Short mmCIF file of C-alpha atoms and ligand atoms in Angstrom, two decimals:
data_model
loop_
_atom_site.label_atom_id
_atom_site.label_comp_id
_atom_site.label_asym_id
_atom_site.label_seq_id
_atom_site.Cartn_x
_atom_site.Cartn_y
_atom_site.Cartn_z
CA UNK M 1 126.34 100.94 127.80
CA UNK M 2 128.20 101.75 124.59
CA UNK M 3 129.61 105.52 124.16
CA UNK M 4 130.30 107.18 120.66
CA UNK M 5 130.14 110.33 119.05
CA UNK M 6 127.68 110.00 116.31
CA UNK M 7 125.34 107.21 116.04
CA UNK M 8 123.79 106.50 112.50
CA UNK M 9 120.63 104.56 112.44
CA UNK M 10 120.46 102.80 108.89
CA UNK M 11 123.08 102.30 106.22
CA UNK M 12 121.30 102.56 103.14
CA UNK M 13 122.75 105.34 100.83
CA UNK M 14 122.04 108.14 103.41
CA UNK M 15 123.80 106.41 106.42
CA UNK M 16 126.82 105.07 104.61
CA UNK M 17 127.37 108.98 103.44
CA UNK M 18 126.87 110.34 106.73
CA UNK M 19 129.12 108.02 107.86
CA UNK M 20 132.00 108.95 105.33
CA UNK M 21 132.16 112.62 106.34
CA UNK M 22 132.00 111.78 110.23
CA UNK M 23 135.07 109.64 110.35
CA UNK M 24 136.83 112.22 107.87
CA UNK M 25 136.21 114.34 110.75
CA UNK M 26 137.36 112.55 113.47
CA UNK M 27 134.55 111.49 115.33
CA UNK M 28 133.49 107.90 116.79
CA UNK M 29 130.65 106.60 114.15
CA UNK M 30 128.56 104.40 114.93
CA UNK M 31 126.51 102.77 112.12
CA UNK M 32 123.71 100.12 113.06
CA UNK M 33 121.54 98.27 110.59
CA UNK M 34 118.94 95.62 110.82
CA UNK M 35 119.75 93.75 108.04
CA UNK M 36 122.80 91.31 107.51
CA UNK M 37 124.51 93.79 104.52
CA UNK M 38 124.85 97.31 104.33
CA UNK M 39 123.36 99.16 101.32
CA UNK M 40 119.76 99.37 102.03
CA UNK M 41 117.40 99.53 99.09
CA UNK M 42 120.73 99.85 96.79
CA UNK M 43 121.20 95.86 97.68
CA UNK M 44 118.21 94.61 95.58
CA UNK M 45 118.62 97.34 92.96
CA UNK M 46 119.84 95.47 89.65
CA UNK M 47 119.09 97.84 87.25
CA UNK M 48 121.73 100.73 86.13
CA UNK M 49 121.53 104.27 87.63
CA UNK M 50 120.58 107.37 86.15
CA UNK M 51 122.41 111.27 87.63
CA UNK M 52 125.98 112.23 87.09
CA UNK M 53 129.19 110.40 87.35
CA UNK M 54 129.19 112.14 91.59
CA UNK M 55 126.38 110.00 91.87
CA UNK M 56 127.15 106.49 90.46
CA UNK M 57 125.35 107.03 87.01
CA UNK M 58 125.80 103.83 84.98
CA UNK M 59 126.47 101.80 87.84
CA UNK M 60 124.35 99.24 89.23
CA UNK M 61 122.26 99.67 92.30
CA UNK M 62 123.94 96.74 94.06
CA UNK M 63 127.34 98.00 93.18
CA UNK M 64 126.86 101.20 93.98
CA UNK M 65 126.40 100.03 97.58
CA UNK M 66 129.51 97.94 97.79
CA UNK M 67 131.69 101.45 96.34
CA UNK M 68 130.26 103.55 99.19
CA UNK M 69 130.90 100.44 101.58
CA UNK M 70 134.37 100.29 100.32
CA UNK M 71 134.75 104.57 100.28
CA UNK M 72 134.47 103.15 104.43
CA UNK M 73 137.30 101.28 104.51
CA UNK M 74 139.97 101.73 106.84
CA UNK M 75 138.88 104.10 109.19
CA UNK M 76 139.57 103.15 112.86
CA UNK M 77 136.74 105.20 114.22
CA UNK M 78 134.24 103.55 112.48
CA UNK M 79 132.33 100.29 113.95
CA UNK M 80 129.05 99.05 112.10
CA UNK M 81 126.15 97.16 114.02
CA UNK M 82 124.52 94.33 112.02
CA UNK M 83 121.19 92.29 112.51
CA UNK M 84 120.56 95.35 114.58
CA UNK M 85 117.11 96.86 115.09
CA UNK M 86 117.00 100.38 116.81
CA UNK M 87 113.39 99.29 119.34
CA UNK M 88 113.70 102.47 121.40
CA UNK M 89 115.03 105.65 121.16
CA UNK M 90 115.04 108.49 123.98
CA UNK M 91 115.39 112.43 123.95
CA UNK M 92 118.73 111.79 126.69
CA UNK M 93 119.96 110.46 122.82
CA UNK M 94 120.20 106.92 124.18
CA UNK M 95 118.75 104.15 122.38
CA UNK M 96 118.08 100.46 122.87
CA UNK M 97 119.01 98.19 120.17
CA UNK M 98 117.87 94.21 119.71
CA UNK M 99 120.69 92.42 118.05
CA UNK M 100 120.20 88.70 117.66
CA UNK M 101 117.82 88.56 120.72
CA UNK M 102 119.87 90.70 122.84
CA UNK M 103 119.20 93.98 124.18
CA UNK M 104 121.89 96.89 124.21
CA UNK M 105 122.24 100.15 124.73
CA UNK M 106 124.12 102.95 123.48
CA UNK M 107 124.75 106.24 124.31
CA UNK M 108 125.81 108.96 121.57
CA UNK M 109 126.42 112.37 121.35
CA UNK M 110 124.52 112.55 117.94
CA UNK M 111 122.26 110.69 116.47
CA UNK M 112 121.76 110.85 112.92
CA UNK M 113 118.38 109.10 111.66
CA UNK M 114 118.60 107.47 108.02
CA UNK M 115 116.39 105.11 108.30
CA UNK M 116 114.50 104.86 104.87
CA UNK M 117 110.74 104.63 103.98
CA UNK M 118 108.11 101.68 104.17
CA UNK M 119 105.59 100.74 101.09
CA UNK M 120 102.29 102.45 100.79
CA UNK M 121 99.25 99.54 99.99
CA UNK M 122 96.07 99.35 98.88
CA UNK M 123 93.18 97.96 100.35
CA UNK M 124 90.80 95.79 97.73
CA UNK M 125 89.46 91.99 98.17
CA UNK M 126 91.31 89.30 99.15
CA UNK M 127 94.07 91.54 99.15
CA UNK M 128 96.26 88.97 101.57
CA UNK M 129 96.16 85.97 99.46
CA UNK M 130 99.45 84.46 99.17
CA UNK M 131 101.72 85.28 96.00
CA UNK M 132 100.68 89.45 96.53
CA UNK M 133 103.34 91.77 97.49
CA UNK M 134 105.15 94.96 97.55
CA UNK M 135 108.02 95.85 95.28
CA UNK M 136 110.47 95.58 97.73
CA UNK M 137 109.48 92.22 98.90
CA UNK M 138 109.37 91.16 95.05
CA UNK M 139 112.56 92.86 94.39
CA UNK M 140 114.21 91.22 97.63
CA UNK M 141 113.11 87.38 96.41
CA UNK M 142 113.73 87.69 92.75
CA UNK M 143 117.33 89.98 93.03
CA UNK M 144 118.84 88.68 96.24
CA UNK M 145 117.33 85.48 96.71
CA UNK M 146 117.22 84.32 93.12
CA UNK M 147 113.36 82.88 93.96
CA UNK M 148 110.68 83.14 91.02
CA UNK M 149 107.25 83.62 92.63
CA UNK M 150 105.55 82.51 89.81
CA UNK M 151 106.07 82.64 85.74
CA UNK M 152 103.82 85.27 85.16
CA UNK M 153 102.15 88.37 87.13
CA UNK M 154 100.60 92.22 86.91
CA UNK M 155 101.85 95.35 88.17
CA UNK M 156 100.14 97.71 90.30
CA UNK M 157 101.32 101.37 89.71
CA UNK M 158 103.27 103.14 86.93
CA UNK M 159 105.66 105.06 88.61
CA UNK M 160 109.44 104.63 88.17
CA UNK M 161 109.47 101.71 90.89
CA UNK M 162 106.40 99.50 89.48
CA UNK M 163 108.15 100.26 86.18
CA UNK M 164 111.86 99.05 86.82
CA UNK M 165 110.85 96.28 88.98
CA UNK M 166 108.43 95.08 85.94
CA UNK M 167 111.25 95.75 84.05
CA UNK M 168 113.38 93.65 86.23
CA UNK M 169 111.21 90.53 86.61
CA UNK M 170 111.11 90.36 82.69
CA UNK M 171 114.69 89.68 83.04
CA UNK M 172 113.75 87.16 85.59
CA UNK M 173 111.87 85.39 82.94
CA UNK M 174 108.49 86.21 84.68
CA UNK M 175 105.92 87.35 82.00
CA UNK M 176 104.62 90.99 83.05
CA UNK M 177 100.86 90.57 81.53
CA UNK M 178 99.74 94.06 82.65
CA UNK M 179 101.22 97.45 84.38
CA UNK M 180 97.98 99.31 85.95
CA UNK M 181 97.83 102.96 86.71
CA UNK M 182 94.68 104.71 87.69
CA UNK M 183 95.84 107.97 86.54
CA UNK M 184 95.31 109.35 82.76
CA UNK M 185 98.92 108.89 82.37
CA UNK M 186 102.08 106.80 83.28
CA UNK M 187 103.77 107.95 86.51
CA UNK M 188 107.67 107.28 85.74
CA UNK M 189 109.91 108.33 83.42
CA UNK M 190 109.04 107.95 79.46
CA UNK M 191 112.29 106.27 78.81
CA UNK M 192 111.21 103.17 81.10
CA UNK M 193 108.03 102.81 79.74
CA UNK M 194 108.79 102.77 76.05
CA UNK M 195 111.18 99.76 77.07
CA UNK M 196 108.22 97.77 78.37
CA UNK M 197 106.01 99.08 75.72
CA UNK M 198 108.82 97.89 72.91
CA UNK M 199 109.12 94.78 75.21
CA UNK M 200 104.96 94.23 74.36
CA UNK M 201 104.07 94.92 77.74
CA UNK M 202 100.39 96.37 78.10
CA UNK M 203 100.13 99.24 80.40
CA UNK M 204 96.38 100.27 81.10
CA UNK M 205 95.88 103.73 82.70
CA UNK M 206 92.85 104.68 84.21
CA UNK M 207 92.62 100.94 85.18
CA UNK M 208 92.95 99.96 89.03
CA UNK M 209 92.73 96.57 91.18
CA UNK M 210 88.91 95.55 92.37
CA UNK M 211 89.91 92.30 93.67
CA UNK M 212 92.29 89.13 93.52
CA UNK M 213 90.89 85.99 93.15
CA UNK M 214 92.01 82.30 94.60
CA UNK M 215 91.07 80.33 97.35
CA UNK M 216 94.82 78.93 98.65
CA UNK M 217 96.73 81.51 96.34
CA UNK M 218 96.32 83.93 93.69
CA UNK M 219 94.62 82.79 90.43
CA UNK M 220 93.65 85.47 88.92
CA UNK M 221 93.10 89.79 89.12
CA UNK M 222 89.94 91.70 87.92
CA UNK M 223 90.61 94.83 87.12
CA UNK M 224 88.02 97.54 86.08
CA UNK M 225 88.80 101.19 84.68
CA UNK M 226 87.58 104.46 86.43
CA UNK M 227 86.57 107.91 85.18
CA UNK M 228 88.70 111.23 85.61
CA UNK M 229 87.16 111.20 89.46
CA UNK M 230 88.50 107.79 90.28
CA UNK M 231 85.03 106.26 90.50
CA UNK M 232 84.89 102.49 88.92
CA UNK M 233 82.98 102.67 84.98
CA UNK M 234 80.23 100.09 85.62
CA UNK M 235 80.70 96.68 83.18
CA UNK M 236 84.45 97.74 81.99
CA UNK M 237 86.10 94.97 84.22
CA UNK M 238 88.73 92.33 82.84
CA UNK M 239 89.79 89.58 84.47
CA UNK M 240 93.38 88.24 84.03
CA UNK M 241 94.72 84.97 85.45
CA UNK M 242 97.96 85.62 87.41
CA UNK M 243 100.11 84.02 89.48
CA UNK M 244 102.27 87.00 90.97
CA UNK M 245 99.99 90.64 91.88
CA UNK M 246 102.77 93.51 92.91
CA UNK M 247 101.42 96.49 94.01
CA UNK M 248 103.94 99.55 93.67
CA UNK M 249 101.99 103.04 94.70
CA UNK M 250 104.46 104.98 96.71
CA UNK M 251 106.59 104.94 99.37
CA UNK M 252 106.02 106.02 103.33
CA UNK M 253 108.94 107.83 105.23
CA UNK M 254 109.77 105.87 108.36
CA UNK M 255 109.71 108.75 110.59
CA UNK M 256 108.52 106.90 113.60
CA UNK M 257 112.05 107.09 115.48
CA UNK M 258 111.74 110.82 115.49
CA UNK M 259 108.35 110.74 117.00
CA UNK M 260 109.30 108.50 120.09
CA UNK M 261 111.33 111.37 120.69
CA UNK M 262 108.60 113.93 119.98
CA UNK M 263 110.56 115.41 117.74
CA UNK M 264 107.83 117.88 115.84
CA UNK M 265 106.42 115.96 112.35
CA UNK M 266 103.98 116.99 109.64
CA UNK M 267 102.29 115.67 106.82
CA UNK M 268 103.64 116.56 103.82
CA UNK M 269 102.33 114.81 100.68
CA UNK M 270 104.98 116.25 98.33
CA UNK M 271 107.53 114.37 100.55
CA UNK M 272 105.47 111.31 101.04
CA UNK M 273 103.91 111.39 104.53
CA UNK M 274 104.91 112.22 107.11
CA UNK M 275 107.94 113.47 107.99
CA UNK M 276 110.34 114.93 111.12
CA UNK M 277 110.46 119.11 110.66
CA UNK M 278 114.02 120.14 110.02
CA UNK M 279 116.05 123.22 110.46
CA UNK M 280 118.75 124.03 107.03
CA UNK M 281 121.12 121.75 108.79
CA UNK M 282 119.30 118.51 108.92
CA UNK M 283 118.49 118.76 112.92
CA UNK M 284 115.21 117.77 114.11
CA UNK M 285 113.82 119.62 116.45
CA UNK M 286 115.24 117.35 119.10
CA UNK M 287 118.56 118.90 119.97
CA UNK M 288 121.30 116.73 118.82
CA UNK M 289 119.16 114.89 116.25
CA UNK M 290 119.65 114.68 112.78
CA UNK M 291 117.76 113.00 109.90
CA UNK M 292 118.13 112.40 106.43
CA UNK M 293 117.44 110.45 103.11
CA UNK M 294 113.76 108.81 102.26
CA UNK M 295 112.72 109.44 105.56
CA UNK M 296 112.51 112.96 105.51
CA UNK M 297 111.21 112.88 101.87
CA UNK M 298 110.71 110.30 99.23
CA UNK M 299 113.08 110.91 96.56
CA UNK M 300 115.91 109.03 95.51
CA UNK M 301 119.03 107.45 96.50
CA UNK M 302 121.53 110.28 94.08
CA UNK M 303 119.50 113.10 96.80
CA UNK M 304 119.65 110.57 99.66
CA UNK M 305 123.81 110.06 99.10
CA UNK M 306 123.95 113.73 98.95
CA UNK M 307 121.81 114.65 102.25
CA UNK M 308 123.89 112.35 103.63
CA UNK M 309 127.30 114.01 102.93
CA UNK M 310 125.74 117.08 103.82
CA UNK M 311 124.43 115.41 107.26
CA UNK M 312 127.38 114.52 108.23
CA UNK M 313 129.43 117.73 107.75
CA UNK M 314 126.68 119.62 109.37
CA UNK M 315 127.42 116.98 112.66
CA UNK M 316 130.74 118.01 112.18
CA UNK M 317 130.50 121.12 112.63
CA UNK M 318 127.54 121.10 115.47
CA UNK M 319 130.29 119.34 117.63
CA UNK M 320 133.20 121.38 117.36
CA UNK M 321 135.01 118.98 115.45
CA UNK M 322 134.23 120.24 111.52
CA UNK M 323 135.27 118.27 108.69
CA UNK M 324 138.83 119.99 106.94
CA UNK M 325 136.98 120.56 103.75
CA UNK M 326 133.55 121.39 105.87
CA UNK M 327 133.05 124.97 103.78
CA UNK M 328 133.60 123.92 100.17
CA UNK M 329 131.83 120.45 100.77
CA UNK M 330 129.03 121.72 101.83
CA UNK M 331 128.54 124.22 98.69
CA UNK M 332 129.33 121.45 96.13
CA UNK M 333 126.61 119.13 97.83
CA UNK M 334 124.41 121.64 97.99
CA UNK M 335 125.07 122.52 94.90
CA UNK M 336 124.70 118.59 93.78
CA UNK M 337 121.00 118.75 95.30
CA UNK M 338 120.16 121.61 93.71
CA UNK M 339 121.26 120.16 90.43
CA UNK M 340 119.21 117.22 91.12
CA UNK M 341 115.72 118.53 91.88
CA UNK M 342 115.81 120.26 88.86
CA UNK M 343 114.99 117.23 87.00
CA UNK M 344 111.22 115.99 86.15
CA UNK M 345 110.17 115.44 89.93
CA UNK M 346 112.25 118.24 91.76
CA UNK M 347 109.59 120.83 92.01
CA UNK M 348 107.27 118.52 93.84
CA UNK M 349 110.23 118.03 96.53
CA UNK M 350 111.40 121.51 96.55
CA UNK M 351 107.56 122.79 97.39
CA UNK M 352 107.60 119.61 100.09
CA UNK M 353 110.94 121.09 101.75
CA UNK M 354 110.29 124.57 101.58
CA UNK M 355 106.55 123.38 103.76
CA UNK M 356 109.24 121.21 106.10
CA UNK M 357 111.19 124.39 106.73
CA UNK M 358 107.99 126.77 107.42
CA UNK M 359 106.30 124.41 109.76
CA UNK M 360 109.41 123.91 111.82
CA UNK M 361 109.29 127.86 112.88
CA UNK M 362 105.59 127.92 112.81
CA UNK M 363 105.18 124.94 115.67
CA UNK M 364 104.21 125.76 118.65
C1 LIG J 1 112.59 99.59 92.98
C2 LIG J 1 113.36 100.83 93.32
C3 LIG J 1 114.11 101.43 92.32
C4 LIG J 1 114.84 102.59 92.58
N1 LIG J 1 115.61 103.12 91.60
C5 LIG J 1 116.37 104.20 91.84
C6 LIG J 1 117.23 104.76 90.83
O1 LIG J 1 117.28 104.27 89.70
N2 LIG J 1 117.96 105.86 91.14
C7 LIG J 1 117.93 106.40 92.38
O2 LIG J 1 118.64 107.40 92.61
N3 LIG J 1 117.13 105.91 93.35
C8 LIG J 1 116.35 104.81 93.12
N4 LIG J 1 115.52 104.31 94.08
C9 LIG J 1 115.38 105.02 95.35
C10 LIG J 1 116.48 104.70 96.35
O3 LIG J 1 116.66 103.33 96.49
C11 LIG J 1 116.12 105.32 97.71
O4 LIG J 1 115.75 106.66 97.53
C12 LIG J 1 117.33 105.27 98.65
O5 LIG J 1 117.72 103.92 98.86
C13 LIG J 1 117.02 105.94 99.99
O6 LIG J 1 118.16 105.86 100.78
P1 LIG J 1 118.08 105.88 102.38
O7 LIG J 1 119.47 105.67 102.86
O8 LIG J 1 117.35 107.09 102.81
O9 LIG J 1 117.14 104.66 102.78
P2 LIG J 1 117.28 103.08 102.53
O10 LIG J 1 118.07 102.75 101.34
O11 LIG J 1 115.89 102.56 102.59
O12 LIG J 1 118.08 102.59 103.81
C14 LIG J 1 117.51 102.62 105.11
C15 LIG J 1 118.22 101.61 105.99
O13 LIG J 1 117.77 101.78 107.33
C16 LIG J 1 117.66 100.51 107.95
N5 LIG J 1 116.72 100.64 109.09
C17 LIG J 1 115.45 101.10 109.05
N6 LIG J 1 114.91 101.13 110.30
C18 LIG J 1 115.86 100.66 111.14
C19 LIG J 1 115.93 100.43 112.55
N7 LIG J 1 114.88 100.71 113.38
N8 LIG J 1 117.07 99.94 113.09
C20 LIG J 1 118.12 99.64 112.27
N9 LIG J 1 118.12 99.84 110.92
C21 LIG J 1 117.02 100.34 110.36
C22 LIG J 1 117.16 99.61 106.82
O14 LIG J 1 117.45 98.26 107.06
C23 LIG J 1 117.92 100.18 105.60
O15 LIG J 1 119.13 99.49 105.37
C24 LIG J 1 114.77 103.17 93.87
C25 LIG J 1 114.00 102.58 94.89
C26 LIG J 1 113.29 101.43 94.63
C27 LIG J 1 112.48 100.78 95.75
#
């Protein structure tokens, strides 16, 4: 058995935060992640980021993880866990974790839950031909494993991921032939889509995927447009030959972690899913069990760097060991958050926290 303080279960943006204010604080972190680098989605992220200067603004998504890798430096009571999947997880806050087929287990004190969010799909035809994918899959060949899956493709879903990662690809040198939203209007921010629209890229809204076609792969997509109710306008479909189909329509908080451990949960579409039910301190309602970042709402990783600081002075404080700066920190990151989610897509996460809050003192 392994014995720390605070055990932090992913190090994407949310973790590697968490993790800073911690070992400021004193106590034995330990960080585990299933993947071979630390940064979580930040690793495949090649475009520049938006926020303030707090929050990396300018800065590459990929760098931005190696600065809050390197804020870790140097801190003795720090260990990270790599190629390390958290399989079990138990109210007694002890977990089992496979790394390279072998089983451990670790005992912590704390166990802060930042474990990210998992792509929403959509069910339509053929829809596991070879060549179709997510846009974290397509963002993880193209970005970090420098792999074209083919010269050409179409996009399903306007929002700010389809957009960047079509955006992305057409600096892969793959042709994006369509974006395809079935709402009235695009999902992401303007700015994005003028650069694809500049770039000649069509986007069709009100337009969604009826099937892909191909026998050993993708060949082609036909799309058909719907009416204001989402219901399919008979003889408008197109069909476009294709050799890539990504389909980008929202992300799913992993919350499954907090439910092995009953913690209480609740779906809550304004944060994606759902999520675990958490008191103004980022505890669960699992005593001793924190969570923040994507996986207690979708939103982004500026908010998920910022829950994380906050996380982690919170910690701090439940275990008698507070952070020196624990007071002011806490009202500038709060005040960061705030500052954040008054942008284009705050309201829809403050009205999905505020629900989070209520349904934690209304469960039985
Ligand atoms: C295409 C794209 C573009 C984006 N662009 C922007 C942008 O411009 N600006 C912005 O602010 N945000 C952007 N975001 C959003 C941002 O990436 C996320 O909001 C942010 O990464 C969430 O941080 P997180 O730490 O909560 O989760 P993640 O970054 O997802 O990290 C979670 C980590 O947990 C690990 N993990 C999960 N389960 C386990 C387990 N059982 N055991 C061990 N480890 C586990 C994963 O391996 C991962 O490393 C974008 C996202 C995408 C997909």
């Amino acid at each position: 058995m392994i014995y720390t303080d605070v055990l932090i279960i992913g190090g994407g943006p949310a973790g590697l935060t968490a993790a800073k204010m911690t070992c400021e604080a004193g106590l034995s972190t330990l960080l585990i992640d299933r993947s071979h680098i630390l940064g979580g989605q930040l690793t495949k992220q090649t475009h520049k980021f938006f926020g303030s200067k707090e929050q990396y603004a300018k800065q590459r998504g990929f760098d931005i993880a190696t600065i809050l890798q390197e804020n870790l430096q140097n801190f003795p009571n720090l260990t990270f866990m790599l190629e390390s999947t958290v399989v079990g997880l138990y109210e007694d806050k002890v977990v089992t974790v496979l790394q390279r087929n072998e089983y451990k287990k670790i005992s912590a004190k704390v166990i802060i839950l930042a474990t990210g969010a998992s792509e929403k799909f959509l069910a339509f035809e053929n829809n596991d031909l070879p060549q179709i994918m997510g846009a974290g899959a397509l963002q993880t060949i193209v970005n970090q494993y420098q792999v074209i899956p083919g010269k050409n493709m179409v996009m399903i879903g306007s929002g700010n991921i389809g957009l960047i990662v079509s955006y992305q690809m057409m600096q892969a040198g793959i042709e994006v032939k369509a974006i395809v939203e079935a709402n009235d209007c695009i999902g992401g921010y303007k700015v994005h889509a003028s650069k694809l629209k500049r770039l000649g890229v069509d986007i069709k809204t009100r337009t969604t995927i009826k099937r892909a076609i191909g026998t050993e792969k993708l060949e082609a997509v036909e799309l058909i447009q719907v009416d204001s109710n989402f219901k399919e306008i008979p003889g408008s479909s197109e069909i476009i030959e294709t050799e890539c189909l990504c389909v980008s329509v929202g992300l799913s908080p992993q919350h499954q972690l907090a439910s092995m451990i009953n913690a209480k949960t609740a779906y809550i579409p304004q944060l994606g899913g759902f999520v675990p039910l958490l008191n103004d301190q980022y505890m669960t309602s699992v005593e001793g069990v924190f969570a923040c970042g994507d996986m207690v709402g979708i939103e982004e990783a500026s908010s998920a760097m910022m829950e994380g600081y906050l996380t982690g002075l919170y910690v701090s404080q439940y275990l008698n060991e507070p952070h020196p700066e624990s007071e002011q920190l806490i009202e500038h990151y709060h005040q960061q958050l705030h500052e954040l989610r008054n942008g284009l897509f705050g309201n829809k996460t403050l009205i999905g926290i505020q629900k989070r809050k209520e349904k934690l003192t209304n469960a039985p």
